[in-house]
Coordinates of C-alpha atoms in Angstrom, one line a residue:
M726 CA 0.2 -0.2 0.1
S727 CA 1.5 3.5 -1.0
Y728 CA 1.3 6.0 1.8
Q729 CA 2.3 8.9 -0.6
S730 CA -0.1 11.4 -0.4
L731 CA -0.2 10.7 3.9
A732 CA 3.5 11.6 3.5
K733 CA 3.3 14.3 1.4
E734 CA 0.6 16.0 4.2
I735 CA 3.2 15.0 6.9
V736 CA 6.5 16.7 5.4
Q737 CA 4.1 20.1 4.3
L738 CA 2.6 20.1 7.9
A739 CA 6.5 19.5 9.3
G740 CA 7.5 22.7 7.7
G741 CA 8.3 21.8 4.4
E742 CA 11.2 20.0 2.8
Q743 CA 13.2 23.2 3.6
N744 CA 12.6 22.6 7.2
I745 CA 13.5 18.9 7.5
V746 CA 17.1 18.4 8.2
S747 CA 16.4 14.3 8.7
V748 CA 14.2 11.8 9.5
V749 CA 14.4 8.3 11.3
H750 CA 11.8 5.7 12.3
C751 CA 11.5 3.3 15.4
A752 CA 8.8 0.8 15.9
T753 CA 5.6 3.5 15.8
R754 CA 7.1 7.1 15.2
L755 CA 8.9 9.1 12.5
R756 CA 11.6 11.0 14.5
F757 CA 11.9 14.4 12.9
T758 CA 15.1 16.9 13.2
L759 CA 14.1 20.3 12.2
K760 CA 15.8 23.3 11.8
D761 CA 12.7 25.2 13.1
H762 CA 9.8 24.0 15.3
S763 CA 8.0 26.4 15.2
Q764 CA 7.0 26.2 11.7
A765 CA 5.8 22.7 11.7
D766 CA 1.8 22.9 12.3
K767 CA 1.5 20.5 15.0
K768 CA -2.3 21.1 15.9
S769 CA -2.7 20.0 12.2
L770 CA -0.7 16.8 12.5
K771 CA -2.2 15.6 15.2
N772 CA -5.9 15.8 13.8
L773 CA -4.2 14.4 10.3
D774 CA -5.5 10.8 9.8
G775 CA -3.5 8.2 10.7
I776 CA -1.3 10.1 13.1
L777 CA -2.0 9.0 16.7
S778 CA 0.4 11.8 18.4
V779 CA 3.1 14.3 18.3
V780 CA 5.8 14.6 20.9
E781 CA 8.5 17.2 21.2
N782 CA 11.4 15.7 23.1
G783 CA 15.4 15.5 22.8
G784 CA 16.0 18.1 20.2
Q785 CA 13.3 16.0 18.2
F786 CA 10.2 16.3 16.6
Q787 CA 7.9 12.6 16.6
V788 CA 5.3 11.6 14.9
V789 CA 3.6 8.6 16.4
I790 CA 1.4 6.5 13.8
G791 CA 2.0 3.1 14.7
S792 CA 2.6 -0.4 13.2
H793 CA 2.8 1.2 9.7
V794 CA 5.3 3.6 10.1
S795 CA 7.8 1.7 8.0
E796 CA 5.7 2.3 5.2
V797 CA 5.2 5.9 5.6
Y798 CA 8.6 6.8 6.0
K799 CA 9.6 5.3 2.5
D800 CA 7.5 7.9 1.2
V801 CA 8.1 10.8 3.4
I802 CA 12.1 10.3 2.5
K803 CA 11.0 9.7 -1.1
I804 CA 9.5 13.0 -0.6
A805 CA 11.5 15.0 1.7
N806 CA 15.2 15.5 0.7
V807 CA 16.4 14.8 3.9
G808 CA 20.4 14.0 5.1
G809 CA 23.5 14.6 3.3
S810 CA 23.8 18.4 3.4
A811 CA 21.2 19.6 4.9
A812 CA 22.4 17.2 7.9
R813 CA 25.8 18.5 8.0
E814 CA 23.8 22.1 7.6
S815 CA 22.2 21.8 10.9
S816 CA 24.8 20.1 12.8
E817 CA 26.8 23.1 12.0
K818 CA 24.4 25.3 13.1
S819 CA 22.6 24.1 15.7
K820 CA 21.4 25.6 19.3
G821 CA 20.9 23.9 22.3
N822 CA 21.7 21.8 25.5
V823 CA 24.8 20.0 24.5
I824 CA 23.4 17.2 26.8
A825 CA 19.8 17.0 24.7
K826 CA 22.2 16.9 21.4
I827 CA 24.0 14.2 22.3
F828 CA 20.9 12.1 23.4
E829 CA 19.8 13.3 19.7
V830 CA 22.4 11.6 18.4
I831 CA 22.2 8.3 20.2
A832 CA 18.2 7.8 19.9
G833 CA 18.7 9.1 16.3
S834 CA 21.2 6.4 15.5
F835 CA 19.5 3.5 17.3
S836 CA 16.1 4.3 15.7
P837 CA 17.2 3.2 12.3
I838 CA 18.1 -0.5 13.3
L839 CA 16.3 -1.0 16.1
G840 CA 13.9 -3.2 14.3
A841 CA 16.6 -5.7 13.6
L842 CA 17.9 -5.5 17.2
A843 CA 14.9 -6.7 18.2
G844 CA 13.9 -9.4 15.0
A845 CA 17.6 -10.5 16.0
G846 CA 16.7 -10.5 20.0
M847 CA 13.4 -12.6 19.2
L848 CA 14.8 -15.0 17.3
K849 CA 17.5 -15.6 20.1
A850 CA 14.8 -15.8 22.5
L851 CA 12.9 -18.1 20.0
L852 CA 16.1 -20.4 19.8
A853 CA 16.5 -20.6 24.1
L854 CA 13.1 -21.6 24.0
L855 CA 13.6 -24.4 21.4
T856 CA 16.8 -25.9 22.9
M857 CA 15.1 -25.3 26.3
T858 CA 12.2 -27.5 25.4
G859 CA 14.5 -30.2 23.5
L860 CA 12.7 -29.6 20.2
L861 CA 16.0 -28.8 18.6
S862 CA 20.0 -29.6 19.1
D863 CA 22.3 -27.0 20.4
K864 CA 24.9 -28.9 18.5
G865 CA 23.1 -29.4 14.9
G866 CA 23.4 -27.0 11.4
T867 CA 20.5 -25.6 11.8
F868 CA 20.9 -24.5 15.4
F869 CA 24.4 -22.8 13.9
I870 CA 23.1 -21.1 11.5
L871 CA 20.0 -19.8 12.9
S872 CA 22.3 -18.3 15.5
A873 CA 24.3 -16.8 13.2
A874 CA 21.1 -14.8 11.9
G875 CA 20.2 -13.8 15.8
N876 CA 24.0 -12.8 16.7
A877 CA 25.2 -11.3 13.4
I878 CA 23.9 -7.6 14.1
F879 CA 25.0 -7.6 17.7
Y880 CA 28.9 -9.1 16.7
F881 CA 28.5 -6.3 13.7
L882 CA 27.0 -3.6 16.0
P883 CA 30.4 -0.9 15.3
I884 CA 29.1 -1.2 11.7
F885 CA 26.1 -1.0 11.6
L886 CA 26.3 2.2 14.2
G887 CA 29.2 3.4 12.0
I888 CA 26.6 4.2 9.1
T889 CA 23.8 5.2 11.4
V890 CA 26.1 7.4 13.1
A891 CA 27.5 9.3 10.2
T892 CA 23.9 9.4 8.8
K893 CA 22.8 11.1 11.7
L894 CA 25.7 13.7 11.7
G895 CA 25.8 14.4 8.3
A896 CA 29.2 12.4 7.2
N897 CA 29.6 9.8 4.8
P898 CA 27.5 6.9 6.3
Y899 CA 30.0 4.3 4.3
V900 CA 33.2 5.8 5.4
G901 CA 31.3 5.8 9.2
G902 CA 30.6 1.8 8.7
T903 CA 34.1 0.9 7.7
I904 CA 35.5 3.1 10.5
G905 CA 33.6 0.5 12.6
A906 CA 34.1 -2.5 10.2
A907 CA 38.0 -1.9 10.6
L908 CA 37.9 -2.8 14.8
L909 CA 36.6 -6.2 13.4
E910 CA 38.7 -6.7 10.5
P911 CA 40.1 -10.5 11.4
N912 CA 44.0 -9.3 10.9
F913 CA 43.2 -6.7 13.3
T914 CA 41.6 -9.0 15.5
S915 CA 43.8 -12.1 15.3
L916 CA 46.4 -9.6 17.0
L917 CA 44.6 -10.3 20.2
Q918 CA 45.0 -13.6 21.5
N919 CA 44.8 -13.0 25.4
T920 CA 43.2 -10.3 27.8
G921 CA 45.8 -7.9 27.8
D922 CA 48.1 -8.2 24.6
S923 CA 49.4 -5.1 23.0
T924 CA 50.7 -3.8 19.6
H925 CA 52.2 -0.5 18.3
F926 CA 51.4 2.1 15.2
L927 CA 54.4 4.3 14.3
G928 CA 56.0 2.9 17.7
I929 CA 53.2 4.0 19.8
P930 CA 51.9 1.3 22.1
I931 CA 48.7 0.3 21.6
V932 CA 45.9 -1.6 24.0
L933 CA 44.3 -4.7 22.4
M934 CA 40.5 -4.7 22.4
N935 CA 37.9 -6.8 21.6
Y936 CA 35.5 -4.2 19.8
S937 CA 32.9 -7.1 18.6
S938 CA 29.1 -5.7 19.9
T939 CA 30.8 -2.6 21.4
V940 CA 28.8 0.8 21.0
F941 CA 30.8 3.9 22.3
P942 CA 34.1 2.8 20.5
V943 CA 32.4 3.1 17.1
F944 CA 30.2 6.6 18.3
I945 CA 33.4 8.7 19.7
A946 CA 35.2 7.4 16.4
V947 CA 32.5 8.5 14.2
S948 CA 31.7 11.6 15.7
I949 CA 35.3 12.8 15.4
Y950 CA 35.2 11.9 12.1
A951 CA 32.3 13.8 11.4
V952 CA 34.3 16.7 12.7
L953 CA 37.0 16.0 10.3
D954 CA 35.0 15.3 7.3
R955 CA 33.2 18.9 7.6
F956 CA 37.1 20.2 8.1
L957 CA 38.4 18.3 4.7
R958 CA 35.8 19.6 3.0
K959 CA 36.6 22.9 3.5
I960 CA 40.3 22.8 2.6
I961 CA 39.9 20.4 -0.3
H962 CA 39.4 20.7 -3.6
K963 CA 35.8 19.9 -4.8
D964 CA 37.2 18.0 -7.8
L965 CA 39.3 15.7 -5.5
Q966 CA 37.0 15.5 -2.5
M967 CA 35.7 12.3 -3.8
F968 CA 38.3 10.0 -3.0
L969 CA 40.6 12.1 -0.9
V970 CA 38.4 13.0 2.0
P971 CA 37.6 9.3 2.8
M972 CA 41.4 8.3 2.7
L973 CA 42.6 10.6 5.1
S974 CA 39.3 10.3 6.9
L975 CA 40.8 6.1 7.2
L976 CA 44.4 7.2 7.7
I977 CA 43.8 9.5 10.9
I978 CA 40.6 8.0 12.2
V979 CA 41.3 4.3 12.3
P980 CA 44.7 4.7 13.7
L981 CA 43.7 7.2 16.2
T982 CA 40.6 5.1 17.3
T983 CA 42.8 2.2 17.8
I984 CA 45.1 4.3 20.1
A985 CA 42.6 6.2 21.8
F986 CA 38.7 6.5 21.0
G987 CA 38.7 2.6 21.2
P988 CA 40.4 1.7 24.5
F989 CA 38.9 4.8 25.8
G990 CA 34.9 4.1 24.8
V991 CA 35.5 0.3 25.9
Y992 CA 36.5 1.5 29.5
F993 CA 33.9 3.9 29.8
G994 CA 31.5 1.5 28.6
N995 CA 32.6 -1.1 31.2
S996 CA 32.7 2.3 33.7
I997 CA 28.8 3.0 32.6
G998 CA 28.0 -0.7 33.1
T999 CA 29.8 -1.2 36.5
F1000 CA 27.8 1.7 38.0
I1001 CA 24.8 0.1 36.9
N1002 CA 25.8 -3.3 38.1
F1003 CA 26.5 -1.4 41.4
L1004 CA 23.4 0.5 42.1
Y1005 CA 22.0 -3.1 41.2
S1006 CA 23.9 -4.7 43.4
E1007 CA 23.5 -2.1 46.5
S1008 CA 19.7 -2.0 46.2
G1009 CA 18.1 -3.8 43.3
T1010 CA 14.6 -3.3 44.7
L1011 CA 15.0 0.2 44.6
T1012 CA 16.7 0.1 40.9
G1013 CA 13.9 -1.9 40.0
A1014 CA 11.1 0.5 41.1
L1015 CA 12.5 3.3 39.8
M1016 CA 13.3 2.0 36.5
G1017 CA 9.8 -0.1 36.3
G1018 CA 7.7 3.3 37.1
A1019 CA 9.6 5.1 35.0
Y1020 CA 9.8 3.7 31.8
T1021 CA 6.3 4.8 30.9
F1022 CA 7.0 8.3 30.8
L1023 CA 9.8 7.6 29.3
T1024 CA 8.4 6.7 26.5
L1025 CA 5.5 9.1 26.0
L1026 CA 8.3 11.4 25.8
G1027 CA 9.8 9.3 23.2
I1028 CA 13.4 8.8 24.7
H1029 CA 13.1 5.1 26.0
N1030 CA 15.5 4.3 23.1
G1031 CA 17.8 6.3 24.7
L1032 CA 18.6 3.0 27.4
A1033 CA 19.7 0.9 23.7
P1034 CA 23.6 1.8 24.4
F1035 CA 23.4 0.4 27.5
I1036 CA 22.0 -2.2 27.3
L1037 CA 24.0 -3.4 24.7
E1038 CA 27.2 -2.7 26.7
N1039 CA 25.7 -4.7 29.7
V1040 CA 24.9 -7.5 27.3
A1041 CA 28.3 -7.8 25.9
H1042 CA 29.9 -8.4 28.9
G1043 CA 27.3 -10.9 30.4
G1044 CA 24.1 -9.6 30.9
D1045 CA 21.6 -6.5 31.3
P1046 CA 19.8 -6.0 34.6
L1047 CA 18.0 -2.5 32.9
L1048 CA 15.7 -4.9 30.0
A1049 CA 14.4 -6.8 32.8
L1050 CA 13.6 -3.9 35.2
V1051 CA 11.7 -1.3 32.0
S1052 CA 9.9 -4.8 31.3
A1053 CA 7.4 -4.2 34.3
G1054 CA 6.5 -0.6 32.7
V1055 CA 5.6 -2.2 29.7
F1056 CA 3.7 -5.5 30.6
A1057 CA 1.6 -2.5 33.8
Q1058 CA 0.3 -0.6 30.6
I1059 CA -1.0 -3.8 29.2
G1060 CA -2.3 -4.7 32.2
V1061 CA -4.2 -1.4 31.6
A1062 CA -5.5 -2.3 28.5
L1063 CA -6.9 -5.8 29.8
G1064 CA -8.5 -4.1 32.8
I1065 CA -10.2 -1.7 30.3
F1066 CA -11.5 -4.6 28.6
L1067 CA -12.6 -6.6 31.6
K1068 CA -14.4 -3.5 33.2
T1069 CA -16.5 -1.6 30.3
K1070 CA -19.6 -2.3 28.6
D1071 CA -19.3 -0.3 26.0
K1072 CA -18.6 -2.4 23.2
K1073 CA -16.6 0.5 21.2
E1074 CA -14.2 0.6 24.1
K1075 CA -13.8 -3.2 24.6
A1076 CA -13.0 -3.4 21.1
L1077 CA -10.1 -0.5 21.4
A1078 CA -9.1 -2.0 24.2
A1079 CA -9.0 -5.6 22.8
S1080 CA -7.2 -4.1 19.4
T1081 CA -4.5 -2.6 21.7
L1082 CA -3.4 -5.6 23.8
L1083 CA -2.3 -8.0 21.1
P1084 CA 0.4 -5.7 19.9
G1085 CA 1.5 -5.1 23.4
L1086 CA 1.7 -8.7 24.5
L1087 CA 3.3 -10.2 20.7
S1088 CA 6.1 -7.4 20.1
G1089 CA 6.1 -5.2 23.0
V1090 CA 4.8 -1.9 20.9
T1091 CA 2.5 0.0 23.7
E1092 CA 2.2 3.3 22.2
P1093 CA -1.6 2.4 21.5
I1094 CA -2.0 1.6 24.6
L1095 CA -0.5 4.6 25.5
Y1096 CA -2.1 7.2 23.1
G1097 CA -5.3 5.4 22.4
L1098 CA -6.2 4.6 26.5
I1099 CA -3.7 5.7 29.0
L1100 CA -3.7 9.5 27.7
R1101 CA -7.5 9.3 27.1
Y1102 CA -8.3 7.8 30.4
K1103 CA -5.8 10.2 32.5
R1104 CA -6.9 8.2 35.6
T1105 CA -5.3 5.4 35.0
I1106 CA -1.6 6.9 34.8
P1107 CA -1.0 6.5 38.7
Y1108 CA -2.3 2.7 37.9
V1109 CA 0.8 2.4 35.7
A1110 CA 3.0 4.0 37.7
I1111 CA 2.3 1.8 40.8
A1112 CA 2.1 -1.7 38.9
G1113 CA 5.5 -0.5 37.7
V1114 CA 7.1 0.5 40.6
I1115 CA 5.9 -2.9 42.5
G1116 CA 6.8 -5.1 39.5
G1117 CA 10.7 -3.7 38.9
G1118 CA 11.4 -4.0 42.6
V1119 CA 10.4 -7.8 42.3
S1120 CA 12.4 -8.2 39.1
G1121 CA 15.7 -5.9 41.2
L1122 CA 15.3 -8.2 44.2
A1123 CA 15.4 -11.3 42.2
G1124 CA 18.5 -10.1 40.1
A1125 CA 16.4 -10.7 37.1
K1126 CA 19.0 -9.9 33.6
A1127 CA 18.4 -10.2 30.0
S1128 CA 20.9 -12.2 27.8
T1129 CA 19.9 -10.2 24.7
L1130 CA 17.9 -7.2 23.1
A1131 CA 14.6 -7.6 22.3
L1132 CA 11.2 -5.7 23.2
P1133 CA 9.6 -7.1 26.1
S1134 CA 6.5 -9.1 25.2
A1135 CA 5.2 -12.5 26.1
L1136 CA 7.5 -14.1 23.4
S1137 CA 10.7 -12.6 24.7
I1138 CA 10.5 -14.5 27.9
P1139 CA 12.8 -16.9 27.3
I1140 CA 15.9 -14.3 27.2
Y1141 CA 15.4 -13.6 30.7
S1142 CA 17.3 -15.3 34.1
P1143 CA 16.2 -16.4 36.6
L1144 CA 13.2 -17.2 34.4
M1145 CA 10.5 -17.8 37.0
A1146 CA 11.8 -15.0 39.0
Y1147 CA 11.1 -12.4 35.8
V1148 CA 8.4 -14.1 34.9
I1149 CA 6.6 -13.4 38.5
S1150 CA 7.9 -10.1 38.0
I1151 CA 6.2 -8.7 34.9
L1152 CA 2.6 -11.2 36.1
A1153 CA 2.7 -8.7 39.1
A1154 CA 3.2 -5.6 37.1
L1155 CA 0.3 -7.1 34.4
A1156 CA -2.0 -8.3 37.4
I1157 CA -1.9 -5.0 39.8
A1158 CA -2.6 -2.5 36.4
T1159 CA -5.4 -4.5 35.7
I1160 CA -6.8 -4.7 39.4
L1161 CA -6.7 -1.2 40.0
T1162 CA -8.3 -0.8 36.7
V1163 CA -11.0 -3.0 37.7
I1164 CA -11.8 -1.9 40.9
F1165 CA -11.5 1.6 40.6
G1166 CA -12.2 3.1 37.2
Y1167 CA -10.4 4.2 34.5
E1168 CA -12.8 7.2 33.4
D1169 CA -12.4 10.7 35.1
K1170 CA -14.3 10.8 38.3
K1171 CA -15.8 14.2 38.0
R1172 CA -17.5 13.6 34.7
I1173 CA -18.5 10.3 36.6
E1174 CA -20.3 11.9 39.6
V1175 CA -21.5 14.0 37.2
K1176 CA -23.0 11.9 35.2
E1177 CA -24.4 9.5 38.2
T1178 CA -25.4 12.7 40.2
K1179 CA -28.1 13.4 37.1
V1180 CA -29.2 10.3 36.5
E1181 CA -30.0 9.7 40.5
S1182 CA -31.5 12.8 41.1
G1183 CA -33.7 12.5 37.6
Q1184 CA -32.1 15.8 36.3
P1185 CA -31.9 15.4 32.6
L1186 CA -28.4 15.4 31.0
V1187 CA -27.9 18.6 29.3
K1188 CA -27.6 18.3 25.5
Q1189 CA -24.8 20.8 24.9
D1190 CA -24.8 20.5 20.8
S1191 CA -27.1 18.9 18.4
I1192 CA -24.9 17.4 15.6
V1193 CA -26.7 16.9 12.1
S1194 CA -25.8 13.9 9.5
P1195 CA -23.2 15.9 7.2
L1196 CA -24.5 13.0 4.6
T1197 CA -27.2 10.9 3.2
G1198 CA -26.6 7.0 3.6
V1199 CA -26.5 4.0 6.2
I1200 CA -25.2 3.8 9.8
K1201 CA -22.2 2.1 10.5
V1202 CA -20.7 1.7 14.0
L1203 CA -16.5 2.7 14.2
A1204 CA -15.8 -0.9 15.2
D1205 CA -16.9 -1.5 11.8
V1206 CA -14.9 0.8 10.2
D1207 CA -11.8 -0.9 8.7
D1208 CA -9.5 1.0 9.9
P1209 CA -7.8 0.6 13.1
V1210 CA -7.5 4.0 13.9
F1211 CA -10.9 5.1 13.8
A1212 CA -12.3 1.6 14.9
S1213 CA -10.5 2.0 18.0
E1214 CA -11.4 5.7 18.7
S1215 CA -8.3 6.8 18.5
M1216 CA -9.3 9.8 17.2
G1217 CA -12.2 10.3 19.4
K1218 CA -16.0 8.8 19.6
G1219 CA -18.2 9.1 16.8
I1220 CA -19.9 7.3 14.0
A1221 CA -19.6 6.2 10.7
I1222 CA -21.9 6.5 7.7
E1223 CA -21.8 4.6 4.1
P1224 CA -22.8 7.3 1.8
T1225 CA -25.3 7.6 -0.7
V1226 CA -25.1 11.1 -1.9
G1227 CA -21.8 12.7 -3.2
Q1228 CA -22.2 15.8 -1.4
A1229 CA -21.2 16.4 2.5
V1230 CA -22.6 19.6 4.5
S1231 CA -21.8 21.4 7.4
P1232 CA -23.2 19.5 10.6
V1233 CA -22.8 22.8 13.1
N1234 CA -22.9 26.5 13.1
G1235 CA -19.2 27.1 13.3
I1236 CA -15.9 27.5 11.8
V1237 CA -13.7 25.6 9.3
T1238 CA -10.7 24.6 11.2
T1239 CA -8.9 22.2 8.5
I1240 CA -9.5 21.3 5.1
F1241 CA -6.9 19.0 3.8
P1242 CA -5.5 19.8 0.4
T1243 CA -7.1 16.2 -0.7
G1244 CA -10.3 17.3 -0.4
H1245 CA -10.9 13.9 1.5
A1246 CA -11.0 15.4 5.1
I1247 CA -12.7 18.4 6.9
G1248 CA -12.1 19.6 10.3
I1249 CA -14.8 21.9 11.5
T1250 CA -15.2 23.6 15.3
S1251 CA -18.7 24.6 16.1
D1252 CA -19.8 27.4 18.0
Q1253 CA -20.2 25.4 20.9
G1254 CA -16.5 24.3 21.3
A1255 CA -17.4 21.0 19.4
E1256 CA -14.4 19.6 17.0
I1257 CA -15.6 17.5 14.1
L1258 CA -14.0 15.9 11.7
I1259 CA -15.8 14.2 8.7
H1260 CA -13.2 12.1 7.0
I1261 CA -14.4 11.0 3.2
G1262 CA -13.5 7.7 3.0
I1263 CA -10.8 4.9 4.0
N1264 CA -7.7 5.4 3.0
T1265 CA -8.5 8.0 0.3
V1266 CA -5.7 10.4 1.0
Q1267 CA -3.7 8.5 -1.2
L1268 CA -6.4 9.8 -4.3
G1269 CA -4.0 12.8 -3.9
G1270 CA -7.7 15.1 -4.6
K1271 CA -8.8 13.2 -7.1
Y1272 CA -13.3 13.1 -7.4
Y1273 CA -13.4 15.8 -4.6
S1274 CA -14.4 18.9 -5.0
P1275 CA -14.5 21.4 -1.6
V1276 CA -16.5 24.3 -1.8
V1277 CA -15.3 25.8 1.3
K1278 CA -11.6 26.8 2.8
Q1279 CA -9.7 27.1 6.2
G1280 CA -11.4 29.7 8.4
D1281 CA -14.4 30.2 6.5
R1282 CA -17.7 30.6 8.5
V1283 CA -20.4 28.1 7.9
S1284 CA -23.7 27.6 9.0
Q1285 CA -25.5 24.0 9.8
G1286 CA -26.7 22.3 6.3
D1287 CA -24.5 24.4 4.3
L1288 CA -22.4 22.4 1.3
L1289 CA -18.8 21.7 1.7
V1290 CA -17.5 19.5 -0.6
N1291 CA -19.0 17.0 -3.9
F1292 CA -17.4 14.3 -4.5
D1293 CA -17.9 11.3 -6.8
I1294 CA -18.8 7.9 -5.1
E1295 CA -18.3 5.7 -8.0
K1296 CA -14.8 6.4 -9.3
I1297 CA -13.9 6.5 -5.7
K1298 CA -15.4 2.7 -5.2
E1299 CA -14.1 1.8 -8.8
A1300 CA -10.6 2.9 -7.9
G1301 CA -10.3 0.4 -5.1
Y1302 CA -11.4 2.4 -2.1
P1303 CA -14.1 2.5 0.6
V1304 CA -16.2 5.7 0.7
T1305 CA -17.2 4.7 4.5
T1306 CA -17.2 8.2 6.5
P1307 CA -16.3 8.5 10.0
V1308 CA -18.1 11.9 11.7
I1309 CA -15.9 11.9 14.7
I1310 CA -16.0 13.9 18.0
T1311 CA -12.3 14.5 18.5
N1312 CA -12.3 16.2 21.7
T1313 CA -14.3 13.8 23.0
D1314 CA -12.8 14.0 26.6
R1315 CA -14.7 17.3 27.2
Y1316 CA -18.0 15.2 27.3
I1317 CA -19.8 13.1 29.5
D1318 CA -21.4 11.5 26.8
I1319 CA -21.9 11.0 23.2
L1320 CA -25.1 9.5 22.0
D1321 CA -26.5 8.6 18.9
M1322 CA -29.8 8.0 17.2
N1323 CA -29.8 5.0 17.1
K1324 CA -30.8 4.5 13.4
E1325 CA -30.2 2.7 10.6
A1326 CA -30.0 5.0 7.9
V1327 CA -30.1 9.0 8.0
Q1328 CA -30.9 11.9 5.5
A1329 CA -28.3 14.8 5.3
K1330 CA -29.1 17.7 8.1
E1331 CA -31.3 15.1 10.2
E1332 CA -30.1 14.9 13.8
L1333 CA -27.3 12.7 14.2
L1334 CA -25.4 12.9 17.9
T1335 CA -26.0 14.2 20.9
L1336 CA -23.0 15.5 23.3
V1337 CA -23.7 15.4 26.5
V1338 CA -22.2 17.8 29.3

């Protein structure tokens, strides 16, 4: 499926190609580095079909999309000329906190390879499970071939990081990868036979190190290379740069890495690992409680990927406690989703909770839970924190560690030891979050009290706004819409209509706050403050505006029943797109309830929804 039109709108709302320095993606987010964040239209991006949220943190402008982020990313980089000289120019002119810049480089360098790291980690977990149960021998060719697939990215990590760090800093990524590869070249690695072996370079003594699976040596080396690259390009004639800049860079950086940057990076990584293990040994329970409770908030801020280098350094030296501790936060989030699923009697909310459970349990991707449930029902935030603290504390008390990097999920359980202690910790986090959600509820307490008080006293709930139907057609519930964003009510509550007439009218008196260039979606804010999104068709953004003829523009004032857009139902269907039209109240949290008229069909301008306060 092509996401070209969606990508085009994202680029435009991020300030345009000229404002984008670089972009990478992780499991659920596009991570932009922008020249000027004020040029990005954050509000319109949040309201864009398929966007769950927008987060600014660590110098990055993060657009949370979901599981199809990699497909959107492919079209974004085709549309926007990102990286290369633009990245170099930004790194020269960028301003801000040095620590924030360092973190941005670390997070941005790991984001492109996190999928491969997580996939390889899951493969290693599967191998551990197969050998543990006796289904696969650890002596046969099958095991060694699959082990090679699981181990490769970890062993050759300096090469991959050399490429991604250089890309992030605007230098030649292949020279960066070559610097990492030099540390693993067989002639060089064969010099190290025993711990403490040394050699020399032009008479300068070199302490030999094992650089496989290391992180910090290549980070330091390629960061210095990026500075050298910019300097060499200023002093070398452009006709000679193609071969002379890479040659001089390798000639200078590789020896300096083996002499200084490499050993320092190894010692630095070991020191951090020693410090983490010191905290863990002094008070594993306290360390676990802090990490388990904090991980949800690190994920919300989009800075959880910053833990990756420390996890990998610990894995390379025998086992990592951090991943075991933060797993409690992941399973606490899953517990909230399970609690809402069990608690709610609303079919739509039950469907939403169920749709977020599977990605969390099987892949460790919890952004749909965070943005679709926890941020929507903020009352659950303390439940996640409490469950994460307790689960992390149990894991820390037991001294649980991970043998490789894999996203915390039900499938990655075999990589942890002691196994039973880890299982107890994540089950504790999941159970506590589930029980708290079921017992104390998840909706805002004041809204529940107002609603219950009015019902018990016989007072009518106040109808604040009447939303008429923008279309003539057949009514469907959102849960039946073939789009997880709308079906899960991540965008808000509402209803869907299968139109039979190709005209959409205004459902309220108000202002047209958003009209997408493609004409397929219109946002209106009523005079009473209701924010309504009319999205004509599913995935129709990909039509690029064909078969849509808007008659209003952003900022226009409209009255209830005024024509907004004409569209050709048959042509849209012939192009392979459903015309099912969600009508969403995007500021749902403002209302106690949103009631539909329990109709099977509706005419344009007939009453469709009632908003209750």
